Phi, psi and omega in degrees: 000140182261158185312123158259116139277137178227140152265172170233126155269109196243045161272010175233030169263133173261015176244117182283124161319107191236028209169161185251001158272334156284335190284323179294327178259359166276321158344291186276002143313307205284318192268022179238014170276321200296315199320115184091012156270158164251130181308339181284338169316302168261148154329291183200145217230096187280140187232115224231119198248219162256004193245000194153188208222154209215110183256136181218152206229146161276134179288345174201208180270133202226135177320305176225119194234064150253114210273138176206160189337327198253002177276122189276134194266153126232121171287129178257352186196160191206132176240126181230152149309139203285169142237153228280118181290306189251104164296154162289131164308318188294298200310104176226174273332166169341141145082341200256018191291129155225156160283114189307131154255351209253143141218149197292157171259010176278001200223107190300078180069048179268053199046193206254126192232112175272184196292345176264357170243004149327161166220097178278142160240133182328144168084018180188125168271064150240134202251153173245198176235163198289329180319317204269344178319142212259190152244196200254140182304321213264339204227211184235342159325176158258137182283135197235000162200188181233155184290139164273031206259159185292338169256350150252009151026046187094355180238352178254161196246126172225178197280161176287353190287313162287354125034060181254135128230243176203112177359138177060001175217146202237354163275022181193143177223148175239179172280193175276329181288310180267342165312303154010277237291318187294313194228065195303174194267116174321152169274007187267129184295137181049043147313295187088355200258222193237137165279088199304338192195132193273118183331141169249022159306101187230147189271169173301008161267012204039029144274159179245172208280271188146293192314126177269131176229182177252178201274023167268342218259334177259179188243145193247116163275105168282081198272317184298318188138192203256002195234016171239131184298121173326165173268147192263148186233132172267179172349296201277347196274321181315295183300316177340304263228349187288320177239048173265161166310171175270007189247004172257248236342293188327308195284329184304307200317292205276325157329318192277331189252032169267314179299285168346324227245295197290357206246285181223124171305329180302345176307161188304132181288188176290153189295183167278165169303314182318337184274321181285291201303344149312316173287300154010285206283323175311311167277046179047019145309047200308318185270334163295298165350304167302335191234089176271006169282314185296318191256015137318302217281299180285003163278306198300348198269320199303334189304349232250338157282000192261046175042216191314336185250041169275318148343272199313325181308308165331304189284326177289293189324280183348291179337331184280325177265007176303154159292347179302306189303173160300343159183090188305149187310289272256291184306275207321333185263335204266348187269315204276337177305320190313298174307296178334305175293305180283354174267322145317329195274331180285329186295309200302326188262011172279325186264004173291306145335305180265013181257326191275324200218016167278346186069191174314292148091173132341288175318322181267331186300310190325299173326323209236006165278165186213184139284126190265286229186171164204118160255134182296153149276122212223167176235118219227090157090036179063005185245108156337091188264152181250159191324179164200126186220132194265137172211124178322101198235109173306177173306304180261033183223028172294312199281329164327295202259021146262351176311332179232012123040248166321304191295307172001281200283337163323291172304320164288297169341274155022267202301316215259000169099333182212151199278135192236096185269118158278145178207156180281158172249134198285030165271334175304150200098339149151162201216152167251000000 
């Protein structure tokens, strides 16, 4: 006849089994409680004995589980209670032992707690004794969760009437003090949304402005280039910044991201000269724009307004020009002399053009063109870009030079093998 496998669940036994001679005589109590049962009737067939209760399960699908004297048994399996490194303190009679993870911290080595009788509160894994359940920091409540906030940082506990959280996120709560801190009220009257990020306007004393806004209401001075985040400006500091010299400009640049810089290092460094000389010309500084030895001269020079921290200002500027970085002011001055040079050579044959087939003219605008700049042709993002050489057009000589424009840019292509764009530089016309 073949063998019924069964387990026995002997987790409500209260004696551990240590032998196959204790298994063999618990064995035979359950089976003379089973006799003439069929096991298949039930999932699992509890059996109540005089010391505790004995569950036996069949291990698999059996033709016949009807247990009687002559019937062969084989146990295949034993399910026991683990055993317990911190028993629960709470946990008292047979069979109810659970493992403590918890222990209060109101209670001197009193033992061990398990997660059902801790008294846990949202935002935080620490458990208590019901004595030791904390109350609310602010009131006389009971406390129902703990902050997760930069100043309670998981450990003070408070109540729901204090309570913050955030639309959509439903796995953290804060108190009122750090809901503030994380997610203060844009400062534009009746916004409502959160002010995510703080003017970086700072005066020569390095304070900075401060005022929080949300991204519809604040403005990115793009110092960095057009693909790095800006320094943020609110309203009014954006209109400041309109009518200042080019050497505040200069000073605003490296003041806001000297701050920036102490918050997080990982932040951007101060720009390339080329970056600078963009803003410049955005703010219509058109003859410094041009002269990256002047605003070389005038990054190293600024630290030197910032009172009590210029020294430290100093040392951040230098930093920029080290040979260490990828690419330091000194190269960066030694590539644009270059561009420079080869952008004289491009002008003389542009006005060579307008002396050979411009007439009177031709002949004079040549006389009265100068150089804005020359950026090379270069390949930026797998897409080929062409030269570009800016050049400095009186007022009254526009429409000449757009007339021949074209014939120019032609003519430099021509010569040099890769397309070359004459453009006016929007310094043209008079400049400050």
């Amino acid at each position: 006849m073949t063998a019924v496998d069964v387990i026995l669940d002997l987790r409500q036994w209260p004696d551990r089994v240590r032998d196959p001679a204790g298994l063999t005589a618990l064995w035979d109590q359950v089976e003379r409680a089973l006799n003439g049962t069929d096991l298949r009737r039930r999932p699992e067939n509890r059996v109540t004995l005089s010391r505790g209760v004995v569950a036996v399960r069949l291990a698999r699908a059996e033709a016949a589980a009807v247990i009687r004297p002559d019937t062969a048994v084989r146990v295949v399996n034993v399910l026991e209670r683990p055993r317990l490194q911190h028993p629960c303190r709470a946990c008292t009679g047979p069979g109810r032992e659970s493992e403590g993870v918890f222990r209060c911290p109101g209670c001197d080595g009193a033992g061990w707690l398990c997660a059902g009788h801790a008294q846990v509160l949202d935002g935080a894994l620490i458990g208590t004794c019901r004595r030791h359940r904390p109350g609310c920091t602010e009131c006389d409540r009971a406390a129902t969760f703990r902050c997760a906030g930069p100043a309670c940082r998981g450990q003070a506990a408070h109540c729901d009437k204090h309570r913050r959280g955030r639309a959509g996120d439903t796995g953290w709560a804060y108190c009122p003090g750090c809901h503030g801190t994380l997610f203060p009220d844009c400062a534009t009257v009746k916004c409502g949304n959160v002010g995510s990020a703080g003017c970086e306007f700072t005066d020569d004393r390095l304070r900075g402005c401060g005022q929080r806004l949300c991204p519809e209401h604040l403005r990115r001075w793009q110092v960095f280039g057009p693909e790095r985040l800006g320094l943020a400006l609110c309203a009014r500091h954006e209109a400041a910044l309109g009518g200042v010299p080019a050497a505040e400009l200069i000073r605003r640049i490296v003041g806001g991201t000297y701050l920036r810089h102490q918050g997080d290092r990982r932040a951007d460094p101060l720009p390339s000269l080329r970056a600078v000389g963009y803003t410049l010309r955005n703010f219509k500084h058109f003859t410094q724009a041009n002269d990256p030895h002047w605003i070389r001269r005038t990054l190293k020079a600024s630290g030197d307004a910032f009172g009590s921290d210029a020294g430290k200002v100093r040392r951040f500027v230098h930093q920029r020009d080290e040979k260490g970085l990828p690419r330091p002011w000194q190269r960066e001055i030694e590539e644009l002399d270059g561009d420079r040079g080869s952008g004289e050579k491009l002008l003389d044959q542009a006005r060579a053009v307008l002396r050979s087939h411009g007439g009177r003219d031709g002949a004079q605008l040549a006389g009265e063109l100068s150089l804005g700049g020359y950026i090379a042709p270069r390949r930026i993002g797998g897409e080929d870009r062409p030269g570009q050489l800016y050049v400095l057009v009186p007022r009254h000589r526009r429409d000449v030079f757009r007339r021949w424009q074209a014939a120019m840019s032609r003519d430099l292509t021509r010569r040099h093998g890769g397309e070359i764009v004459v453009l006016p530089d929007r310094g043209s016309g008079g400049a400050r």
